[in-house]
Amino acid sequence: MVFTTSGSTLEQTDGQTDVNGRHRIRSIVHSVKRSRPRTVPLLAIAVGWILALSVQLTFDFDRSPFLTLTDQAAIAQKPAPDFPLKPHPLPPTLAQWHDARQTGDYFDQVKPVPVGYLVWTHVPVTVYVQPSTQEELANPFRARRSQAWITAVTQAVQEWSPYLPLKIVAEPDGVDIAVWRTPPQIQLDAEDSPPSTAPAPTVPTPTAPPPADGSGLPLRQPHPRLQTGRVRSAVTRYQIYAQGLPNAASAPSRPVLAHRFTIQLRPDQAPDYLQAAARHELGHALGIWGHSQSPTDVMYFSQVRHPPPISPRDLNTLKRVYEQPTRLGWPLSD
């Protein structure tokens, strides 16, 4: 998982990076300071504290973590008197869920982040599913493939909706979860490419499709070795940002810490596997920031021959996530 900065947001990816002790995330602090009155200095302090925790934490689901789960939990739970972690009420649909067979969960595999747990504090959660482009519609094969992709993603959204209400919207602006029909970038093993001094690749926002290729990383010639782990069919990223920043034309208000997700889901997959990948990535976007060790769960860490439906263990884990404290959805301290 990667923390980078983009404008006034904090981004993290279901992918790989390294640990860096420098605090590189100051843009939100500066934007909040510019937009808030001078009489409210604690707001900038609160945001600065959150961002100071985000020092490029590292975890690759395909490898051993550089930071252990205990380390990450300690960082996420570190006290901040002016901006404490607090739980939200359970969404009614999750509150009603009950596993009569008591099949258990894999909550211990869910990774907390510096803002706590990635829970949505409003319902329905809005989802944008990229429609077919004019170029795709002009080609019969690409038109069929894009429509199969849209159908698979839509069905995955419908499968999760009974447990956490989701709503598909027509426009990407301001959406909670955006799903794009683009393949993830190919990544190289760290030992096969020298450290890059170039800026990190641009992470797409929900208002524009993400780039399909071009990582900008220098390669060692002549035979760079590609990463040998699972071939990724999808990548999920999230951004942390301050929502509702006041401006000169409006009365001062208390910004709320918020998040949004972007999913890249490649279209060149068999329909069953495509729907399984969409179901899995939506599980991440709904708050399960980790993987199950059981192949009978949707959030199993690898693809299986016969993809399972959403399991009671998936739902038990999701419910436990939403019972946890977070800083998301709470106003920043005055």
JSON list of N, CA, C and O in Angstrom, two decimals, residues 8 25-36 44 47 51:
[
{"chain": "A", "resi": 8, "resn": "SER", "atom": "N", "xyz": [-4.62, 18.29, -2.34]},
{"chain": "A", "resi": 8, "resn": "SER", "atom": "CA", "xyz": [-4.94, 18.28, -0.91]},
{"chain": "A", "resi": 8, "resn": "SER", "atom": "C", "xyz": [-5.52, 16.94, -0.51]},
{"chain": "A", "resi": 8, "resn": "SER", "atom": "O", "xyz": [-6.47, 16.86, 0.25]},
{"chain": "A", "resi": 25, "resn": "ILE", "atom": "N", "xyz": [3.92, 14.69, 3.47]},
{"chain": "A", "resi": 25, "resn": "ILE", "atom": "CA", "xyz": [2.51, 14.98, 3.19]},
{"chain": "A", "resi": 25, "resn": "ILE", "atom": "C", "xyz": [2.10, 16.25, 3.92]},
{"chain": "A", "resi": 25, "resn": "ILE", "atom": "O", "xyz": [1.61, 16.20, 5.04]},
{"chain": "A", "resi": 26, "resn": "ARG", "atom": "N", "xyz": [2.33, 17.37, 3.32]},
{"chain": "A", "resi": 26, "resn": "ARG", "atom": "CA", "xyz": [2.02, 18.65, 3.96]},
{"chain": "A", "resi": 26, "resn": "ARG", "atom": "C", "xyz": [0.99, 19.47, 3.18]},
{"chain": "A", "resi": 26, "resn": "ARG", "atom": "O", "xyz": [0.58, 20.53, 3.63]},
{"chain": "A", "resi": 27, "resn": "SER", "atom": "N", "xyz": [0.57, 19.01, 2.01]},
{"chain": "A", "resi": 27, "resn": "SER", "atom": "CA", "xyz": [-0.28, 19.84, 1.18]},
{"chain": "A", "resi": 27, "resn": "SER", "atom": "C", "xyz": [-1.65, 20.08, 1.79]},
{"chain": "A", "resi": 27, "resn": "SER", "atom": "O", "xyz": [-2.21, 21.16, 1.65]},
{"chain": "A", "resi": 28, "resn": "ILE", "atom": "N", "xyz": [-2.22, 19.07, 2.46]},
{"chain": "A", "resi": 28, "resn": "ILE", "atom": "CA", "xyz": [-3.54, 19.29, 3.06]},
{"chain": "A", "resi": 28, "resn": "ILE", "atom": "C", "xyz": [-3.44, 20.30, 4.19]},
{"chain": "A", "resi": 28, "resn": "ILE", "atom": "O", "xyz": [-4.30, 21.14, 4.38]},
{"chain": "A", "resi": 29, "resn": "VAL", "atom": "N", "xyz": [-2.36, 20.20, 4.94]},
{"chain": "A", "resi": 29, "resn": "VAL", "atom": "CA", "xyz": [-2.17, 21.17, 6.03]},
{"chain": "A", "resi": 29, "resn": "VAL", "atom": "C", "xyz": [-2.15, 22.58, 5.47]},
{"chain": "A", "resi": 29, "resn": "VAL", "atom": "O", "xyz": [-2.81, 23.48, 5.98]},
{"chain": "A", "resi": 30, "resn": "HIS", "atom": "N", "xyz": [-1.39, 22.79, 4.40]},
{"chain": "A", "resi": 30, "resn": "HIS", "atom": "CA", "xyz": [-1.29, 24.13, 3.83]},
{"chain": "A", "resi": 30, "resn": "HIS", "atom": "C", "xyz": [-2.62, 24.60, 3.26]},
{"chain": "A", "resi": 30, "resn": "HIS", "atom": "O", "xyz": [-3.00, 25.75, 3.41]},
{"chain": "A", "resi": 31, "resn": "SER", "atom": "N", "xyz": [-3.36, 23.68, 2.60]},
{"chain": "A", "resi": 31, "resn": "SER", "atom": "CA", "xyz": [-4.63, 24.09, 2.02]},
{"chain": "A", "resi": 31, "resn": "SER", "atom": "C", "xyz": [-5.64, 24.43, 3.10]},
{"chain": "A", "resi": 31, "resn": "SER", "atom": "O", "xyz": [-6.44, 25.36, 2.96]},
{"chain": "A", "resi": 32, "resn": "VAL", "atom": "N", "xyz": [-5.61, 23.68, 4.21]},
{"chain": "A", "resi": 32, "resn": "VAL", "atom": "CA", "xyz": [-6.52, 23.99, 5.31]},
{"chain": "A", "resi": 32, "resn": "VAL", "atom": "C", "xyz": [-6.15, 25.33, 5.94]},
{"chain": "A", "resi": 32, "resn": "VAL", "atom": "O", "xyz": [-7.00, 26.15, 6.25]},
{"chain": "A", "resi": 33, "resn": "LYS", "atom": "N", "xyz": [-4.84, 25.56, 6.11]},
{"chain": "A", "resi": 33, "resn": "LYS", "atom": "CA", "xyz": [-4.42, 26.82, 6.70]},
{"chain": "A", "resi": 33, "resn": "LYS", "atom": "C", "xyz": [-4.85, 28.02, 5.85]},
{"chain": "A", "resi": 33, "resn": "LYS", "atom": "O", "xyz": [-5.25, 29.05, 6.36]},
{"chain": "A", "resi": 34, "resn": "ARG", "atom": "N", "xyz": [-4.74, 27.87, 4.52]},
{"chain": "A", "resi": 34, "resn": "ARG", "atom": "CA", "xyz": [-5.13, 28.98, 3.65]},
{"chain": "A", "resi": 34, "resn": "ARG", "atom": "C", "xyz": [-6.62, 29.22, 3.70]},
{"chain": "A", "resi": 34, "resn": "ARG", "atom": "O", "xyz": [-7.08, 30.33, 3.50]},
{"chain": "A", "resi": 35, "resn": "SER", "atom": "N", "xyz": [-7.41, 28.15, 3.94]},
{"chain": "A", "resi": 35, "resn": "SER", "atom": "CA", "xyz": [-8.85, 28.31, 3.84]},
{"chain": "A", "resi": 35, "resn": "SER", "atom": "C", "xyz": [-9.53, 28.59, 5.17]},
{"chain": "A", "resi": 35, "resn": "SER", "atom": "O", "xyz": [-10.68, 28.96, 5.19]},
{"chain": "A", "resi": 36, "resn": "ARG", "atom": "N", "xyz": [-8.83, 28.39, 6.28]},
{"chain": "A", "resi": 36, "resn": "ARG", "atom": "CA", "xyz": [-9.45, 28.60, 7.58]},
{"chain": "A", "resi": 36, "resn": "ARG", "atom": "C", "xyz": [-9.07, 29.96, 8.15]},
{"chain": "A", "resi": 36, "resn": "ARG", "atom": "O", "xyz": [-7.99, 30.49, 7.87]},
{"chain": "A", "resi": 44, "resn": "ALA", "atom": "N", "xyz": [-5.65, 23.32, 11.76]},
{"chain": "A", "resi": 44, "resn": "ALA", "atom": "CA", "xyz": [-4.44, 22.99, 11.01]},
{"chain": "A", "resi": 44, "resn": "ALA", "atom": "C", "xyz": [-3.58, 22.00, 11.78]},
{"chain": "A", "resi": 44, "resn": "ALA", "atom": "O", "xyz": [-2.97, 21.10, 11.20]},
{"chain": "A", "resi": 47, "resn": "VAL", "atom": "N", "xyz": [-5.17, 18.44, 11.38]},
{"chain": "A", "resi": 47, "resn": "VAL", "atom": "CA", "xyz": [-4.89, 17.84, 10.08]},
{"chain": "A", "resi": 47, "resn": "VAL", "atom": "C", "xyz": [-3.42, 17.51, 9.95]},
{"chain": "A", "resi": 47, "resn": "VAL", "atom": "O", "xyz": [-3.03, 16.47, 9.44]},
{"chain": "A", "resi": 51, "resn": "LEU", "atom": "N", "xyz": [-1.61, 13.84, 9.03]},
{"chain": "A", "resi": 51, "resn": "LEU", "atom": "CA", "xyz": [-0.72, 13.67, 7.88]},
{"chain": "A", "resi": 51, "resn": "LEU", "atom": "C", "xyz": [0.69, 13.31, 8.32]},
{"chain": "A", "resi": 51, "resn": "LEU", "atom": "O", "xyz": [1.41, 12.63, 7.60]}
]
